[in-house]
GROMACS .gro file of C-alpha atoms in nm:
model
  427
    1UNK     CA    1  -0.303   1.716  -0.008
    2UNK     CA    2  -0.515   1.399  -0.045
    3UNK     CA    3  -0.259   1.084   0.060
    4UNK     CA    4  -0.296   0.679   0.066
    5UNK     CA    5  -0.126   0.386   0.085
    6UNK     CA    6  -0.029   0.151  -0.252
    7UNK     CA    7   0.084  -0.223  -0.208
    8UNK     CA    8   0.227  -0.344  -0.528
    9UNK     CA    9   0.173  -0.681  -0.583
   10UNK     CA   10   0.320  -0.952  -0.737
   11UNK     CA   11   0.203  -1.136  -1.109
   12UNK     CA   12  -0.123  -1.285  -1.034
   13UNK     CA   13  -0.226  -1.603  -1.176
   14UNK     CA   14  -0.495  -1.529  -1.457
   15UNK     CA   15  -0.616  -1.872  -1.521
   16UNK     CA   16  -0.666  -1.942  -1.149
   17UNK     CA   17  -1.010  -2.087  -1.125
   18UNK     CA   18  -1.221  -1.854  -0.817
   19UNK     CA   19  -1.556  -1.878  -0.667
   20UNK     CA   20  -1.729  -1.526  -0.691
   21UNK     CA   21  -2.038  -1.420  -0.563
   22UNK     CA   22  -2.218  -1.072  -0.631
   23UNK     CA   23  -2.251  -0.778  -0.346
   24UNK     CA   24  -2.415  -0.461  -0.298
   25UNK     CA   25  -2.145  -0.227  -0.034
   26UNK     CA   26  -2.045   0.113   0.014
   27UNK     CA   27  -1.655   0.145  -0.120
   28UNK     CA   28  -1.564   0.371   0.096
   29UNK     CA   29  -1.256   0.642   0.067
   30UNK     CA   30  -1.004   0.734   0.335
   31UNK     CA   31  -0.879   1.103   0.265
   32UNK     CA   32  -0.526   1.064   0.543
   33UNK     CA   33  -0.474   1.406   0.528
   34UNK     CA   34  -0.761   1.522   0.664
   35UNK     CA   35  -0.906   1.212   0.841
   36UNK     CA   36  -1.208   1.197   0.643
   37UNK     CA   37  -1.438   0.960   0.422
   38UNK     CA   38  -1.612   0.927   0.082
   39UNK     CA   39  -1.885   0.664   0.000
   40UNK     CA   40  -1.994   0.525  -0.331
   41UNK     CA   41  -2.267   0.237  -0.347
   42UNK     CA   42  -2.084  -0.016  -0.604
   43UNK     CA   43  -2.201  -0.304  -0.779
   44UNK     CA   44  -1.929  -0.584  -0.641
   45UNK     CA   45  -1.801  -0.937  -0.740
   46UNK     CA   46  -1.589  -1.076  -0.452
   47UNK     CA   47  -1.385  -1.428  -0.446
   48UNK     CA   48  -1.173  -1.516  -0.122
   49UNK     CA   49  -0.861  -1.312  -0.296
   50UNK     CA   50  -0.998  -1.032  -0.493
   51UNK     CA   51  -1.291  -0.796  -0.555
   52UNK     CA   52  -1.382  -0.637  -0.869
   53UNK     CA   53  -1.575  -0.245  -0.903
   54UNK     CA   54  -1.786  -0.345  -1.183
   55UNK     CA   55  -1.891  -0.095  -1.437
   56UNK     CA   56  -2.172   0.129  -1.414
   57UNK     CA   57  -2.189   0.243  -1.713
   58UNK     CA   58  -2.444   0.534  -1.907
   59UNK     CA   59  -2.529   0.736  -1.579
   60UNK     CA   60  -2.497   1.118  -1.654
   61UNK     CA   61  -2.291   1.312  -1.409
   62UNK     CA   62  -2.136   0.970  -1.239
   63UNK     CA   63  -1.827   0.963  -1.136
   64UNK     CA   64  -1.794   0.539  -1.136
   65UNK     CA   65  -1.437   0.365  -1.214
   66UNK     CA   66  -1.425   0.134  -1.469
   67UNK     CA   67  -1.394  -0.215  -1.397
   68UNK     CA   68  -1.112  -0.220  -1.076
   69UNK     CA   69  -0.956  -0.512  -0.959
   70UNK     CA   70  -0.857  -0.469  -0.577
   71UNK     CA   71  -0.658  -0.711  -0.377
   72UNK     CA   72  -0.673  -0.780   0.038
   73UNK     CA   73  -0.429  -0.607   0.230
   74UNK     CA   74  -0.203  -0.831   0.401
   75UNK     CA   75  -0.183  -0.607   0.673
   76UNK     CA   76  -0.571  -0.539   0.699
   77UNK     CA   77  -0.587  -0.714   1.080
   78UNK     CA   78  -0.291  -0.445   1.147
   79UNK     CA   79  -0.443  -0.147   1.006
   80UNK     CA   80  -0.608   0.167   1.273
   81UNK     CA   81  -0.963   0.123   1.170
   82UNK     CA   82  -1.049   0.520   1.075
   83UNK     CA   83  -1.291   0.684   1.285
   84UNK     CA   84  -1.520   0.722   0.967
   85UNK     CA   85  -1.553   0.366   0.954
   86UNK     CA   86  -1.832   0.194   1.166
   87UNK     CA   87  -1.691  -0.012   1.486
   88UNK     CA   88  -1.962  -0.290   1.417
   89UNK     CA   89  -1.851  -0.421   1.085
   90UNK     CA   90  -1.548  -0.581   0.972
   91UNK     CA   91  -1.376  -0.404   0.664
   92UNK     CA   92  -1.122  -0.527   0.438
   93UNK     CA   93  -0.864  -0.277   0.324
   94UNK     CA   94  -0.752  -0.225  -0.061
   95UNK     CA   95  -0.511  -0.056  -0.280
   96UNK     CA   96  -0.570   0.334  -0.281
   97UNK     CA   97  -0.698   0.336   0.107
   98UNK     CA   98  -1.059   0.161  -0.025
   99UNK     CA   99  -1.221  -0.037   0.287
  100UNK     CA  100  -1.528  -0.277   0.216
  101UNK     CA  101  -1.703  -0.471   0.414
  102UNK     CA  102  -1.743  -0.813   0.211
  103UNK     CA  103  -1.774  -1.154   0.270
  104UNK     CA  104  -1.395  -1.280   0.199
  105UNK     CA  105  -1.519  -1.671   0.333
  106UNK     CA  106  -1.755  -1.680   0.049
  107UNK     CA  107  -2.104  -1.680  -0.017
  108UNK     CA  108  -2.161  -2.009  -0.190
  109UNK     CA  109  -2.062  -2.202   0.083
  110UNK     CA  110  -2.349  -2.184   0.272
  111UNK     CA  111  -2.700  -2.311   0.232
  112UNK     CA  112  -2.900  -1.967   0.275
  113UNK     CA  113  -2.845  -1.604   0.109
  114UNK     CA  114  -2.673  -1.383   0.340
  115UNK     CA  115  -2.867  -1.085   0.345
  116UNK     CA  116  -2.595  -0.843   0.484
  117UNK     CA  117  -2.423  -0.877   0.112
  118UNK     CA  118  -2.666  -0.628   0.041
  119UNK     CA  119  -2.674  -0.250   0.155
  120UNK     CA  120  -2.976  -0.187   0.364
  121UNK     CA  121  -3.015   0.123   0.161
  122UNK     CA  122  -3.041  -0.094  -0.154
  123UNK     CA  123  -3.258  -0.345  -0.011
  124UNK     CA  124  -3.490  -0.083   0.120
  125UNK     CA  125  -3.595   0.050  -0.219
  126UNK     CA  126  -3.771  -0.308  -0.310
  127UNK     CA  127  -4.114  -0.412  -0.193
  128UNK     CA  128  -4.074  -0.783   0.015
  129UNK     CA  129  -4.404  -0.853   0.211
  130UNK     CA  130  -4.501  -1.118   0.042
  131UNK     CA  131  -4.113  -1.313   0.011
  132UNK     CA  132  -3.901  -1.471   0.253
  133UNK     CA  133  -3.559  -1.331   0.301
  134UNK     CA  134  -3.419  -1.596   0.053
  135UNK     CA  135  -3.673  -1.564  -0.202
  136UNK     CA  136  -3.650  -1.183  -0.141
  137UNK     CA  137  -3.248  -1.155  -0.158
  138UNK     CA  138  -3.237  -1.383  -0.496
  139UNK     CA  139  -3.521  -1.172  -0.693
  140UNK     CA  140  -3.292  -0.837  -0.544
  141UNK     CA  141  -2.980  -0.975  -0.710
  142UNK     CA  142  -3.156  -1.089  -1.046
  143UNK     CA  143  -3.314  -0.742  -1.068
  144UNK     CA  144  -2.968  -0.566  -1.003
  145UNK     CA  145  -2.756  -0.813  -1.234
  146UNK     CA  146  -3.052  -0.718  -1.488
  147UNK     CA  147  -3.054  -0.352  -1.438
  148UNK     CA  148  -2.739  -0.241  -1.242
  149UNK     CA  149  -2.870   0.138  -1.268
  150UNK     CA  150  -3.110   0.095  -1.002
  151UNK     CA  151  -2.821   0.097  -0.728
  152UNK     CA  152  -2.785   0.468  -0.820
  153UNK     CA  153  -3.145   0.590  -0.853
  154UNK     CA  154  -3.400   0.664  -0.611
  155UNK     CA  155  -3.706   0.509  -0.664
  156UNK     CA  156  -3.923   0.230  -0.483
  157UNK     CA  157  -3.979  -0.073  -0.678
  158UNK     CA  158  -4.273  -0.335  -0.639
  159UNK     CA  159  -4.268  -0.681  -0.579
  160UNK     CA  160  -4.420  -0.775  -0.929
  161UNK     CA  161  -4.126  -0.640  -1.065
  162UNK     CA  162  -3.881  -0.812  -0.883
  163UNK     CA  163  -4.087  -1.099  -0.997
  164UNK     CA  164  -4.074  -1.050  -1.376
  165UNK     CA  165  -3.716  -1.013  -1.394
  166UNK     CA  166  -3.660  -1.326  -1.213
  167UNK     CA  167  -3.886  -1.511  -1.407
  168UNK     CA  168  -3.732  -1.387  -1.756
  169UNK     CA  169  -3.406  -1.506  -1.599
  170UNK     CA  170  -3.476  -1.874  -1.509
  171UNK     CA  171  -3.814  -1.905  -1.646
  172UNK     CA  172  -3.981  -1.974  -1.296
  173UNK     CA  173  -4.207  -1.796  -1.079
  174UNK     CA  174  -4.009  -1.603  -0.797
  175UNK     CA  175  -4.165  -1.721  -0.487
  176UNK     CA  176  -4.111  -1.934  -0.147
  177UNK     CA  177  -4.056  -2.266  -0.297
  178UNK     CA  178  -3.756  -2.404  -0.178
  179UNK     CA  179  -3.701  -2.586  -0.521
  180UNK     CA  180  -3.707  -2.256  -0.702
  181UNK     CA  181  -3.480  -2.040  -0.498
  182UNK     CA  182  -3.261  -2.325  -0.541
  183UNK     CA  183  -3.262  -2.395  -0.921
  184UNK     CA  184  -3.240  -2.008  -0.886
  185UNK     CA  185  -2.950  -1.959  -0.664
  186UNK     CA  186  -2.779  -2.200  -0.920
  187UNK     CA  187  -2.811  -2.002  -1.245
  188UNK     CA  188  -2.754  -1.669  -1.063
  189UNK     CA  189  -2.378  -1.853  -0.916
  190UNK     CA  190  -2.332  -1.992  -1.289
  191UNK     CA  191  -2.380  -1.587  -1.463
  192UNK     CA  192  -2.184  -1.461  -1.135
  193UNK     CA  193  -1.884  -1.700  -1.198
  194UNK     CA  194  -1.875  -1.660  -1.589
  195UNK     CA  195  -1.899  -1.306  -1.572
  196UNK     CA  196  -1.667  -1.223  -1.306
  197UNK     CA  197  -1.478  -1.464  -1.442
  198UNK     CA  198  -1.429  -1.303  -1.809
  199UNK     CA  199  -1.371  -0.929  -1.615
  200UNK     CA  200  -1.105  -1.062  -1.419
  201UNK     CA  201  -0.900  -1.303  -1.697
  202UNK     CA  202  -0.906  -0.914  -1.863
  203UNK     CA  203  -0.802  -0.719  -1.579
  204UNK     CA  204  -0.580  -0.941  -1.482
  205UNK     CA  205  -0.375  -0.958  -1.744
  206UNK     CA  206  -0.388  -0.554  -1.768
  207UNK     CA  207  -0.207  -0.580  -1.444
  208UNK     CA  208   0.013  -0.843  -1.505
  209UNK     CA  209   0.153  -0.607  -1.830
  210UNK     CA  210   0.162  -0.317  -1.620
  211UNK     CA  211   0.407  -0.499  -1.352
  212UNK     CA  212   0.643  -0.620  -1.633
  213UNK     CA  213   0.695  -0.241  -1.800
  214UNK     CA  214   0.770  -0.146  -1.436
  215UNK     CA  215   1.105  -0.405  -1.409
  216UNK     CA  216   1.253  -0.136  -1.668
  217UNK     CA  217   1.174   0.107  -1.381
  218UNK     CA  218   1.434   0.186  -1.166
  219UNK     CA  219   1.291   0.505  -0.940
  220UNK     CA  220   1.003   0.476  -0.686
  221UNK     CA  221   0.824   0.802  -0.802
  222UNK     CA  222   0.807   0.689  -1.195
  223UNK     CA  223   0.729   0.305  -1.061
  224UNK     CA  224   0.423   0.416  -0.865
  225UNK     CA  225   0.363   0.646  -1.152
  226UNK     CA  226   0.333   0.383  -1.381
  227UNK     CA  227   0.160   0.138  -1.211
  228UNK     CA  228  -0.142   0.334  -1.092
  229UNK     CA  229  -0.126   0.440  -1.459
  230UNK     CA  230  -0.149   0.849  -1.310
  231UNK     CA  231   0.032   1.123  -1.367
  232UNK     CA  232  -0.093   1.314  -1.096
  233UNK     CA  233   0.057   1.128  -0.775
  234UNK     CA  234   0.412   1.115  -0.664
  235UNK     CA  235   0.600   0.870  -0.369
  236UNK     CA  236   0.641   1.020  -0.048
  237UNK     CA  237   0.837   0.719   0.112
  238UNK     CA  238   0.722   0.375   0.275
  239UNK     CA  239   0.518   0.333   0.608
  240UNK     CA  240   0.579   0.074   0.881
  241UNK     CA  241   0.420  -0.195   0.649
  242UNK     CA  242   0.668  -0.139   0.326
  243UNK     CA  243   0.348   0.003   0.181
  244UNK     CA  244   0.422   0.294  -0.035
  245UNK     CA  245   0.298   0.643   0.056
  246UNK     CA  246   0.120   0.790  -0.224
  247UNK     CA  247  -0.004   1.156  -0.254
  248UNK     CA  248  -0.197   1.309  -0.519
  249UNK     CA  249  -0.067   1.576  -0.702
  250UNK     CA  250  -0.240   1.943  -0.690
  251UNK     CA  251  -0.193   2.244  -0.879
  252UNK     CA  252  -0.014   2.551  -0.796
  253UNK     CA  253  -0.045   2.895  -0.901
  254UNK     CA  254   0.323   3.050  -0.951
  255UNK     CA  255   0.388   3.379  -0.899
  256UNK     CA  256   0.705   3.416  -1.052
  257UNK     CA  257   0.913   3.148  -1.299
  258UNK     CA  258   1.282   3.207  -1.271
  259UNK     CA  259   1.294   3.111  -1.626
  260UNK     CA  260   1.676   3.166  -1.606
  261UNK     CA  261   1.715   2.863  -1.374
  262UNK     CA  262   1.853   3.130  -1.123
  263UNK     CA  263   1.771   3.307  -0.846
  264UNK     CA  264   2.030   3.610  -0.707
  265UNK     CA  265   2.344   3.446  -0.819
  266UNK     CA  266   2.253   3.098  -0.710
  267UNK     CA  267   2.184   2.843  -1.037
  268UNK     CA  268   1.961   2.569  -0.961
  269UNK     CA  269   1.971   2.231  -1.131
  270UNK     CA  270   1.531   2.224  -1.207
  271UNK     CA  271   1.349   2.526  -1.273
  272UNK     CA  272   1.269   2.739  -0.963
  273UNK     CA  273   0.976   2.910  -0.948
  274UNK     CA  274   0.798   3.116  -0.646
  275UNK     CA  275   0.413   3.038  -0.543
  276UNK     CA  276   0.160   3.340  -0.478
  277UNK     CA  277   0.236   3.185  -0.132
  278UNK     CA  278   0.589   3.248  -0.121
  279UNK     CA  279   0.734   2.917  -0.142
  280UNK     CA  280   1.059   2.816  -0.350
  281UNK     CA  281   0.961   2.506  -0.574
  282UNK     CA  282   1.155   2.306  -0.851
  283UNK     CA  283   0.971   2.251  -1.201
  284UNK     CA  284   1.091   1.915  -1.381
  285UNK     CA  285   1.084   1.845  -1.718
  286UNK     CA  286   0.738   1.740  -1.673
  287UNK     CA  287   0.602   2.044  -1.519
  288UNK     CA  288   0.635   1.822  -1.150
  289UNK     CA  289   0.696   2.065  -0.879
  290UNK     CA  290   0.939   1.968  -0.612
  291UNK     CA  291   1.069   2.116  -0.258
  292UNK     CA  292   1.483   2.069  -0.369
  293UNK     CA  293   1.660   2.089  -0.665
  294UNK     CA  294   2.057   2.090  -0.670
  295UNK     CA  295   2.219   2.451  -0.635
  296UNK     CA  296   2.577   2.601  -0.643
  297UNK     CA  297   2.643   2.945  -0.713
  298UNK     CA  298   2.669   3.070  -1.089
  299UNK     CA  299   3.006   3.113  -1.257
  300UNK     CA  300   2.879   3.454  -1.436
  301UNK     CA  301   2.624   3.724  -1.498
  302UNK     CA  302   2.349   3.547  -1.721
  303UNK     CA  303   2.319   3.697  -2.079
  304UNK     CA  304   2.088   3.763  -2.289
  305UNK     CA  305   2.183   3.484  -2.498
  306UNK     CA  306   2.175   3.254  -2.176
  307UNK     CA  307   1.834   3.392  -2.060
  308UNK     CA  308   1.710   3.298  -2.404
  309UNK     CA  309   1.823   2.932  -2.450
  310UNK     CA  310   1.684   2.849  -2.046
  311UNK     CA  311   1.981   2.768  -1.886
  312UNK     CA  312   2.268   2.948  -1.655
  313UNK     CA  313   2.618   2.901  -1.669
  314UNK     CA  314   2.795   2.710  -1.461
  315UNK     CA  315   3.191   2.720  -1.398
  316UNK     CA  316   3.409   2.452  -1.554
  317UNK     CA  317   3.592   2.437  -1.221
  318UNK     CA  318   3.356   2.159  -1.080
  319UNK     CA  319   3.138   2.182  -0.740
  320UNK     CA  320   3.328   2.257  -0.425
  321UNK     CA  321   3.349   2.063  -0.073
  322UNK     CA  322   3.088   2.266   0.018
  323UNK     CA  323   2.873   2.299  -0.239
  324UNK     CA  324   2.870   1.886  -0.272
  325UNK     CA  325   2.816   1.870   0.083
  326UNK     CA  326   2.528   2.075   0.117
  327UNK     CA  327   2.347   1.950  -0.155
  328UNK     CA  328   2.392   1.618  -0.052
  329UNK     CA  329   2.237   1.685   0.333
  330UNK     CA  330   1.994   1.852   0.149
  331UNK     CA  331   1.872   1.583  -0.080
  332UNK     CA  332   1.911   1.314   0.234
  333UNK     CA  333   1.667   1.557   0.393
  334UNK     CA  334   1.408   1.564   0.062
  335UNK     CA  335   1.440   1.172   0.014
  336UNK     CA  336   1.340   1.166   0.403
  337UNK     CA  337   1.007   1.362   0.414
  338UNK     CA  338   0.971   1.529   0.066
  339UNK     CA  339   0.711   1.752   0.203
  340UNK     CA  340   0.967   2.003   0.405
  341UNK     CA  341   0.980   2.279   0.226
  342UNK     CA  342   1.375   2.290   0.126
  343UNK     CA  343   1.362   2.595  -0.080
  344UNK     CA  344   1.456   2.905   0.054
  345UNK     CA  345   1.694   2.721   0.281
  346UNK     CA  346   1.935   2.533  -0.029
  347UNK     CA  347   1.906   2.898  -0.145
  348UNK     CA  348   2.050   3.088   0.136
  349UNK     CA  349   2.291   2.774   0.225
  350UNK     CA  350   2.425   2.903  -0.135
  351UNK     CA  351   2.422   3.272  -0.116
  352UNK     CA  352   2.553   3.263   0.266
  353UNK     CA  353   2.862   3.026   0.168
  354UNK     CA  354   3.114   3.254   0.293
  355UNK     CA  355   2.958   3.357   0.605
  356UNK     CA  356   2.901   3.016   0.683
  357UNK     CA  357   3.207   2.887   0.639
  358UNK     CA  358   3.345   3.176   0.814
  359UNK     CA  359   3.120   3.053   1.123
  360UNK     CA  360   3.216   2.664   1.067
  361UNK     CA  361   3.590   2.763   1.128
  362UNK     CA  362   3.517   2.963   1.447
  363UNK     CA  363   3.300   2.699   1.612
  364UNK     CA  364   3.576   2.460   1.541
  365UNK     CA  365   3.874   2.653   1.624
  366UNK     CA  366   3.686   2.719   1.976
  367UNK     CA  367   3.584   2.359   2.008
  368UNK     CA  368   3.958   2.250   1.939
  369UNK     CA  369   4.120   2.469   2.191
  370UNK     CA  370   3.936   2.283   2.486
  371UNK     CA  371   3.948   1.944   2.294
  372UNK     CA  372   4.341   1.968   2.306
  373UNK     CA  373   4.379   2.090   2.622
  374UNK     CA  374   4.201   1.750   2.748
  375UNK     CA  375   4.429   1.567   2.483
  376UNK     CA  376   4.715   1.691   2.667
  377UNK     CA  377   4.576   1.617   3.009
  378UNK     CA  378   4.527   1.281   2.965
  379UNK     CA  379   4.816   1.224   2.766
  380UNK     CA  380   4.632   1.102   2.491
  381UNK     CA  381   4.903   1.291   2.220
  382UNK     CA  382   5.244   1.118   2.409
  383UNK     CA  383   5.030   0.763   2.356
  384UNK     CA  384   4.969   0.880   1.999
  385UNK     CA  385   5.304   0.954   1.925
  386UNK     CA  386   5.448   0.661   2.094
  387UNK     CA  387   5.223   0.430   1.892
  388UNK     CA  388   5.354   0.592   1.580
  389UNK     CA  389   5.718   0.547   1.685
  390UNK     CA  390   5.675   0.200   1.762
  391UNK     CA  391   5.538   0.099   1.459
  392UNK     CA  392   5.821   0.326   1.254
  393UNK     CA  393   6.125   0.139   1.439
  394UNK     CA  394   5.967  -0.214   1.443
  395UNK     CA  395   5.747  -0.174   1.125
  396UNK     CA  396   5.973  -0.001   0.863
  397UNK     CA  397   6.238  -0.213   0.861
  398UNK     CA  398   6.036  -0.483   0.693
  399UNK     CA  399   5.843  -0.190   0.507
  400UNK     CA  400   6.168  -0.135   0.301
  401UNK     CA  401   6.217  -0.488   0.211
  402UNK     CA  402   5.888  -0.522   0.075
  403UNK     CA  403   5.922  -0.282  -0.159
  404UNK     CA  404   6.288  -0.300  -0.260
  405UNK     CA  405   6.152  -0.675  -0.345
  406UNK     CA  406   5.853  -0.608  -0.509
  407UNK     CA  407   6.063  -0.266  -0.696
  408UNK     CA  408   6.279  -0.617  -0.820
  409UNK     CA  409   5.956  -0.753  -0.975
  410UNK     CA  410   5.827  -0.463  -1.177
  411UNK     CA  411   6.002  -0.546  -1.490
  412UNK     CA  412   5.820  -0.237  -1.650
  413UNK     CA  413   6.086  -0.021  -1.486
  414UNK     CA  414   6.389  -0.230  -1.633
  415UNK     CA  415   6.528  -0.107  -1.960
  416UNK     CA  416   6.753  -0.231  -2.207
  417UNK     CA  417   7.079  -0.067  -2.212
  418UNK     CA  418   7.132   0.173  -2.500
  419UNK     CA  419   7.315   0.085  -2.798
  420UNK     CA  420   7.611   0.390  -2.892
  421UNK     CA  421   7.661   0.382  -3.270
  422UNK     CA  422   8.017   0.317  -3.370
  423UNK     CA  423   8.042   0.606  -3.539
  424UNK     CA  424   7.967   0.805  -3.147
  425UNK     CA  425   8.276   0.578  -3.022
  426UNK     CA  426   8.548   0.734  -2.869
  427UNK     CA  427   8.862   0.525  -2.922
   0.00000   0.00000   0.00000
């Protein structure tokens, strides 16, 4: 099953005033379980600590987030680059195992257009002969902020038209006066900033919400849950960077649903239910399968009345030693990795109790026989003993005075003498 890595951050500051430029990149996917990756050409506004997916919007058959807001990895320097990923760029890594390639150190900063904010693949499908690489970058990034759809359609698009839709947007000719691209470059920062600007006050304060519901959240599973706003994912534990492991969710196809909660005369705690490929699973309330439930083995034959209300009974006499203690390795085992298939195993740990046990007692009575032979040898039971005796005679003494002292103190024990009515006197 498809697995990544989540970072939750802390409250971000939505009035925080950011540079943000526009880019053209592949967001690429890393799949961890099978070492493989997915590309999507996205429309991008990036600022030195966060980068929005914008919206494409009205594309049939497109499969384009909303609006995202993604934040740098800490870590990113750290990270194994993939082997999907090419050696000769530098990516960035985001939430959800996303790498891009963007310019973190800003675009604005310098003088020229940096033409490697653009996919060559995007810049390929517009005609440039006549433009120089500035005049030819600016009329790309007024067409796209114009008409975002071209990104995703194939097509080959003239110079003229990169033309017209720069002139509707500043009202001068796009062409290799250095005046122009600047008065250009200008108004295309200004949209940049106030849009990007407007998407992230909106997403940021999404985000901020979402990490104040999760303070009333108390598990890891339901946190990640809720702030990934999915249904479909569930915590697998924390990797060497205290990110959290994350895997998404798949169906399964059950071949039979214990419905009674019980399986031979072994009661589990969720619902267990066997796959088509043999495998014991838990069903939650929520339908959430799981490798372990709880166990211990039923206190009678179910009824029909039982069978009918969905639950076994269980006897009134509490768990036993071992029942408590194999659940519990059992769990420690599930919270470890909770892909190991724990199943079968918490069921025969139930239904094999007394042969178990049986087996327990043997190893240890043939483990104690050598144990206190050594004991002996070394005279580790005479120091024992000794140790005990000493602190008896020297000890004890002042043992008893303690408590004959503090026996003084506990006035709750001291009762007033009973009164004999005079009529129960002898005389």
């Amino acid at each position: 099953m498809e697995k990544f890595s989540l970072t939750i951050h802390n409250k971000i500051n939505c009035n925080e005033d950011l540079a943000w430029h526009r880019e053209v990149k592949f967001v690429i996917h890393h799949n961890n379980a099978t070492n493989e990756c997915t590309n999507e050409m996205k429309l991008l506004f990036v600022s030195k600590k966060f980068v929005i997916i914008n919206q494409i919007s009205g594309l049939q058959g497109s499969n384009s987030i909303s609006n995202q807001l993604l934040t740098y990895n800490k870590n990113h320097k750290f990270f194994n680059y993939p082997d999907c990923l090419q050696r000769n760029k530098l990516y960035y890594k985001f939430e959800n195992d996303l790498y891009i390639d963007v310019d973190k150190e800003g675009f604005w900063t310098n003088e020229k257009i940096n033409p490697k904010h653009f996919d060559n693949h995007v810049l390929n499908l517009f005609e440039s002969k006549n433009l120089s690489v500035n005049a030819f970058i600016l009329g790309v990034e007024v067409y796209l902020n114009i008409n975002p759809h071209a990104i995703q359609l194939i097509g080959y698009h003239k110079e003229a038209t990169l033309s017209n839709y720069y002139e509707a947007f500043t009202k001068l000719p796009l062409n290799d006066n250095e005046v122009n691209i600047q008065i250009g470059m200008q108004a295309l920062k200004e949209a940049n900033n106030k849009v990007a600007s407007k998407i992230f006050k909106k997403l940021c304060e999404k985000k901020n919400e979402n990490l104040k519901n999760l303070m009333h959240i108390h598990t890891p599973e339901e946190k990640v849950r809720a702030y990934l706003e999915r249904n479909d994912v569930t915590y697998l534990g924390k990797n060497e960077f205290g990110e959290y492991i994350v895997e998404i969710c798949k169906r399964t196809e059950g071949e039979v649903i214990y419905s009674n909660h019980q399986v031979g005369n072994i009661c589990f705690n969720y619902l267990p239910v066997k796959t088509k490929n043999g495998k014991l699973m838990f069903s939650d309330n929520d339908n959430y399968l799981h490798h372990f439930s709880e166990s211990k083995k039923c206190g009678e034959v179910v009824s029909e009345e039982t069978f009918q209300n969905n639950f076994s009974y269980y006897e009134d006499k509490g768990d036993s030693f071992y029942e408590m203690f194999s659940n519990w390795i059992m769990k420690k085992l599930h919270l470890y990795d909770r892909t190991i298939k724990l199943g079968w195993w918490s069921f025969r740990l139930q239904k094999f109790k007394n042969v178990i046990i049986f087996f327990v007692v043997i190893i240890c009575i043939i483990l104690s026989i050598p144990t206190i032979y050594i004991g002996h040898k070394l005279g580790i039971f005479e120091a024992i003993f000794s140790i005990c005796k000493w602190i008896h005679e020297n000890v004890g003494e002042y043992y008893d005075i303690i408590t004959d002292t503090l026996r003084c103190f506990n006035f709750k024990n001291l009762k007033k003498p009973e009164q004999v009515p005079l009529n129960e006197v002898n005389v």
